[in-house]
XYZ file of C-alpha atoms in Angstrom:
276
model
C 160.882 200.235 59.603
C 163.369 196.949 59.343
C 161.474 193.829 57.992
C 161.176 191.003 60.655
C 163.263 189.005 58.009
C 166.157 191.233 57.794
C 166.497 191.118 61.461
C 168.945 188.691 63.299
C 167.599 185.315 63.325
C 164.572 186.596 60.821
C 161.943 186.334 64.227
C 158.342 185.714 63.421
C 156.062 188.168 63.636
C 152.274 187.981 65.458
C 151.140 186.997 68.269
C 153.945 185.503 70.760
C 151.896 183.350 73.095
C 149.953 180.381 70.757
C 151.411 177.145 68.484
C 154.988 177.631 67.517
C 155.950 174.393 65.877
C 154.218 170.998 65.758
C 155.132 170.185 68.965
C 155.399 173.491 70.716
C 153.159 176.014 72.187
C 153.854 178.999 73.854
C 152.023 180.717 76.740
C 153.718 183.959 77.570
C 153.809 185.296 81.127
C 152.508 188.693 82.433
C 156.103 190.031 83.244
C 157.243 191.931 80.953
C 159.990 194.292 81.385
C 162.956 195.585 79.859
C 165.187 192.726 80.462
C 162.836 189.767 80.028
C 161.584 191.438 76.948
C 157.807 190.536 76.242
C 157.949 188.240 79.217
C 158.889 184.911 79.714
C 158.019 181.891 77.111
C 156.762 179.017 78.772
C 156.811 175.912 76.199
C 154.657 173.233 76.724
C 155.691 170.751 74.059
C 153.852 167.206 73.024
C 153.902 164.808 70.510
C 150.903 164.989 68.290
C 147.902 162.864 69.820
C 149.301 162.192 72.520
C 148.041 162.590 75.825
C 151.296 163.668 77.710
C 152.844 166.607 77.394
C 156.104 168.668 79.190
C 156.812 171.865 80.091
C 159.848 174.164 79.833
C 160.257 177.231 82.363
C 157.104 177.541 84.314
C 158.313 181.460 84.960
C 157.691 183.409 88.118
C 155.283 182.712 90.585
C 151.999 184.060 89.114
C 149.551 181.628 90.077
C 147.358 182.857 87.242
C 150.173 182.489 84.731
C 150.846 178.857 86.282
C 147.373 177.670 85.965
C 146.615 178.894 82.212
C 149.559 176.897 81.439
C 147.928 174.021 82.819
C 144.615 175.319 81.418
C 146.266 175.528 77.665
C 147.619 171.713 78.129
C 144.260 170.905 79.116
C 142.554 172.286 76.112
C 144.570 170.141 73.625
C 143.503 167.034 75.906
C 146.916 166.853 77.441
C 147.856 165.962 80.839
C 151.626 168.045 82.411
C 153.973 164.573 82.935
C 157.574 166.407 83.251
C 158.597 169.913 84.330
C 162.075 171.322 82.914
C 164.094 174.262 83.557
C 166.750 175.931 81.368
C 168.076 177.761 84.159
C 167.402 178.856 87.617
C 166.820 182.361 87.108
C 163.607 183.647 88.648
C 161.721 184.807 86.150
C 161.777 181.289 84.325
C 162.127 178.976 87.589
C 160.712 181.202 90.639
C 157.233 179.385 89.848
C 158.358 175.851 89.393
C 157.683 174.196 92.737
C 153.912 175.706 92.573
C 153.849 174.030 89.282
C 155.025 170.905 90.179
C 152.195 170.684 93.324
C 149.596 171.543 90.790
C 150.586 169.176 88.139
C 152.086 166.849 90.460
C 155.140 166.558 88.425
C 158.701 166.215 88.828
C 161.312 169.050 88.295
C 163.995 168.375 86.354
C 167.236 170.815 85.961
C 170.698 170.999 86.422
C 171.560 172.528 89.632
C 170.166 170.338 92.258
C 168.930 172.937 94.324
C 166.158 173.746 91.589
C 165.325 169.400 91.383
C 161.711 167.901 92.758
C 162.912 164.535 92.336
C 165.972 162.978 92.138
C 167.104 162.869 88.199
C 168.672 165.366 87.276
C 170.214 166.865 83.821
C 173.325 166.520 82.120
C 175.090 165.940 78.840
C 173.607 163.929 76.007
C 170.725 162.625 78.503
C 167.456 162.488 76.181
C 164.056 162.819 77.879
C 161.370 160.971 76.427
C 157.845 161.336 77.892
C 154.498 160.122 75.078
C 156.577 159.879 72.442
C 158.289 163.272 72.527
C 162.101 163.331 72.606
C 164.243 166.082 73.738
C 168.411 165.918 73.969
C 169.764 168.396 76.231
C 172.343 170.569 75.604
C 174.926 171.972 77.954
C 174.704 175.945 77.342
C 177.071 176.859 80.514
C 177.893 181.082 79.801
C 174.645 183.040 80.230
C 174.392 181.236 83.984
C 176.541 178.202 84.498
C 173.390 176.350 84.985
C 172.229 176.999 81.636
C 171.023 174.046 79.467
C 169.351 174.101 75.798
C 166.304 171.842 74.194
C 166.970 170.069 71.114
C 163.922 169.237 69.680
C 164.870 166.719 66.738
C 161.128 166.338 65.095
C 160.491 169.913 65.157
C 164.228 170.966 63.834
C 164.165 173.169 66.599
C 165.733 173.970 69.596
C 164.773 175.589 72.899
C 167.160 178.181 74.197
C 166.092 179.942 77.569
C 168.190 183.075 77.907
C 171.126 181.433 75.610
C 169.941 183.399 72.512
C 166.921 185.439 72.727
C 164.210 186.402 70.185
C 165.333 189.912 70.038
C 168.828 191.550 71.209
C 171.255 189.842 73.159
C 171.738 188.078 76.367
C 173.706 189.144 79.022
C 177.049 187.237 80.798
C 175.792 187.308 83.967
C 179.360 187.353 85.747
C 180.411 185.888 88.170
C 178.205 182.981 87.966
C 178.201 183.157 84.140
C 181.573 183.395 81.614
C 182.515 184.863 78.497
C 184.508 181.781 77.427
C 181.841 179.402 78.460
C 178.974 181.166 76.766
C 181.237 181.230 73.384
C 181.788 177.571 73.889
C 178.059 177.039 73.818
C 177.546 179.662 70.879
C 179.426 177.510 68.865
C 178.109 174.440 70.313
C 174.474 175.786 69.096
C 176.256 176.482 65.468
C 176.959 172.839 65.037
C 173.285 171.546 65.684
C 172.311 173.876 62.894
C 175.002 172.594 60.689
C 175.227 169.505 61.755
C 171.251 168.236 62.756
C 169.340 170.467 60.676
C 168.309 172.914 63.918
C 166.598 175.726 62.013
C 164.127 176.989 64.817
C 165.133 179.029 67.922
C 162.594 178.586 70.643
C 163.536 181.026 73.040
C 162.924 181.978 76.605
C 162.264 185.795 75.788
C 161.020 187.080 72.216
C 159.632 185.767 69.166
C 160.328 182.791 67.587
C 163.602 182.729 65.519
C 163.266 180.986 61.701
C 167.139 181.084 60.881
C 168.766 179.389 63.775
C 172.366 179.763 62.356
C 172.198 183.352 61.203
C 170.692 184.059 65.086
C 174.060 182.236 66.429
C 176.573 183.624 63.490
C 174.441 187.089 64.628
C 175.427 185.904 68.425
C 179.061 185.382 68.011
C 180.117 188.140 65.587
C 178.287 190.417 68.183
C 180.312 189.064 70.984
C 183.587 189.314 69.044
C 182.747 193.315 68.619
C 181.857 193.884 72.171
C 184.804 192.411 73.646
C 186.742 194.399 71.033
C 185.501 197.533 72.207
C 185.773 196.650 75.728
C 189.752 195.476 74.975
C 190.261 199.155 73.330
C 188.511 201.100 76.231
C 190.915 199.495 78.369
C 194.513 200.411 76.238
C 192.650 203.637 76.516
C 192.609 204.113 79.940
C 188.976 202.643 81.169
C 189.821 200.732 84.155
C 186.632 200.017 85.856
C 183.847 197.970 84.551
C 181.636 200.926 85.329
C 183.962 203.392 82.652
C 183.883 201.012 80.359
C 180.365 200.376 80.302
C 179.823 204.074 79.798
C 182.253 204.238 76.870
C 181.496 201.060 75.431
C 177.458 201.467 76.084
C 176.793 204.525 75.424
C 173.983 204.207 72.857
C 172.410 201.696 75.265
C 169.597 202.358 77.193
C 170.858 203.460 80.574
C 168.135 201.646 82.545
C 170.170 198.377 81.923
C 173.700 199.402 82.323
C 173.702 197.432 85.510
C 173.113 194.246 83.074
C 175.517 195.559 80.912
C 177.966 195.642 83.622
C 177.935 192.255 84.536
C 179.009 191.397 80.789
C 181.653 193.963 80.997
C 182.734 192.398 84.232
C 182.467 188.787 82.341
C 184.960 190.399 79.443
C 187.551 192.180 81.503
C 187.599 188.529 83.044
C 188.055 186.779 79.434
C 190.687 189.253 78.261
C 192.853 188.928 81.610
C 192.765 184.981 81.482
C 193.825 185.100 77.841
C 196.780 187.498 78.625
C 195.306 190.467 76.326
C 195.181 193.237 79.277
């Protein structure tokens, strides 16, 4: 059996749902499957004493999910000011307007169609709510929606489906792109070398201790696939559908289709960059 620490990332072992960091706590949703992993991580993150506290990705609409987050806040004498999303994907924002009418909070996210409220999210904003600060991150590639968490006292950062606690994310052309999501790789590397980020908070998984060897692990992975996929194609694989089959084959075949929107995201890359 490979030790948790020899893994990408080294991920924690334990229990998922429970205190992560100082600031963050993690209540796992009941929807586990083969693409969201265990489920999906909602973070409710606070200062210490205060009284205020946010949450990150609600999840899907499971109104018993929903209101053991609110239950969990509760417990540590914390009141829900600020909802956030990383992305609209359902399984992390289906359940954020029931949220927001139980807490009575605001959503905050990118697109505007996922917004209760009328801030937004963008570029260098930093979100401050009972002493708590947060910088977001632009993470366009996985969906072009995608935003990241940094989390400055913690020396962590929160990563929806940008870099997972275990395996890899999927490109999920059309609406996500291969050159976009290696942008934000690298835009990940420099808060590790840059601010100290050593924590990986992600959407799906465990928590990640080595934040650059998870994105090093991220974009050397990347660089294979693609690759593979440019070699399957000076070898005759035309569709995205061959080349996931020649490319994928040691990959369960229950998420090809996932694998296929990557592909799809790849034969894009290599065509724009002249390469096939």
């Amino acid at each position: 059996m490979t030790e948790a620490a020899a893994l990408p990332g080294q991920p924690r072992g334990g229990v998922l749902s429970g205190p992560a960091t100082a600031r963050a706590v993690n209540v796992l949703a009941p929807n586990a499957s083969a693409m969201t992993l265990d489920g999906t991580n909602t973070w409710i993150l606070a200062e210490p004493g205060s009284g205020l506290a946010v949450v990150v990705d609600p999840g899907p609409l499971d109104e018993s999910h929903l209101r053991r987050v609110i239950d969990t806040a509760e417990q540590a004498g914390q009141r829900i000011a600020l909802t956030l999303l990383t992305h609209g994907h359902p399984d992390h924002a289906e359940g954020a307007a029931r949220f927001a009418e139980l807490t009575r909070t605001k959503v905050r996210a990118l697109d505007p169609a996922l917004r209760l409220g009328d801030e937004g999210l963008g570029a260098g904003d930093v979100i401050g709510v009972g002493g708590l600060e947060l910088r977001v991150v632009p993470t366009p590639g996985h969906t072009a929606d995608s935003l990241c968490f940094h989390l400055p006292a913690d020396a962590a950062v929160l990563t929806g489906d940008t870099v997972l606690g275990r395996g890899t994310t999927v490109v999920a052309h059309p609406d996500g792109r291969l050159g976009d999501y290696l942008d934000s790789l690298r835009r990940l590397r420099s808060l590790t070398v840059d601010d100290g980020v050593h924590t990986v908070l992600p959407g799906h998984g465990p928590v990640l201790e080595d934040a650059q060897g998870a994105v090093e692990f991220y974009l050397a992975h990347r660089a294979h696939r693609l690759a593979q996929v440019e070699t399957a194609v000076e070898n005759g694989y035309r569709t995205p559908g061959e080349v996931v089959a020649e490319v994928y084959a040691e990959v369960d075949r229950s998420l090809w289709p996932a694998a296929e929107l990557s592909v799809r995201a790849q034969l894009e890359y290599l065509r724009d960059h002249g390469l096939i």
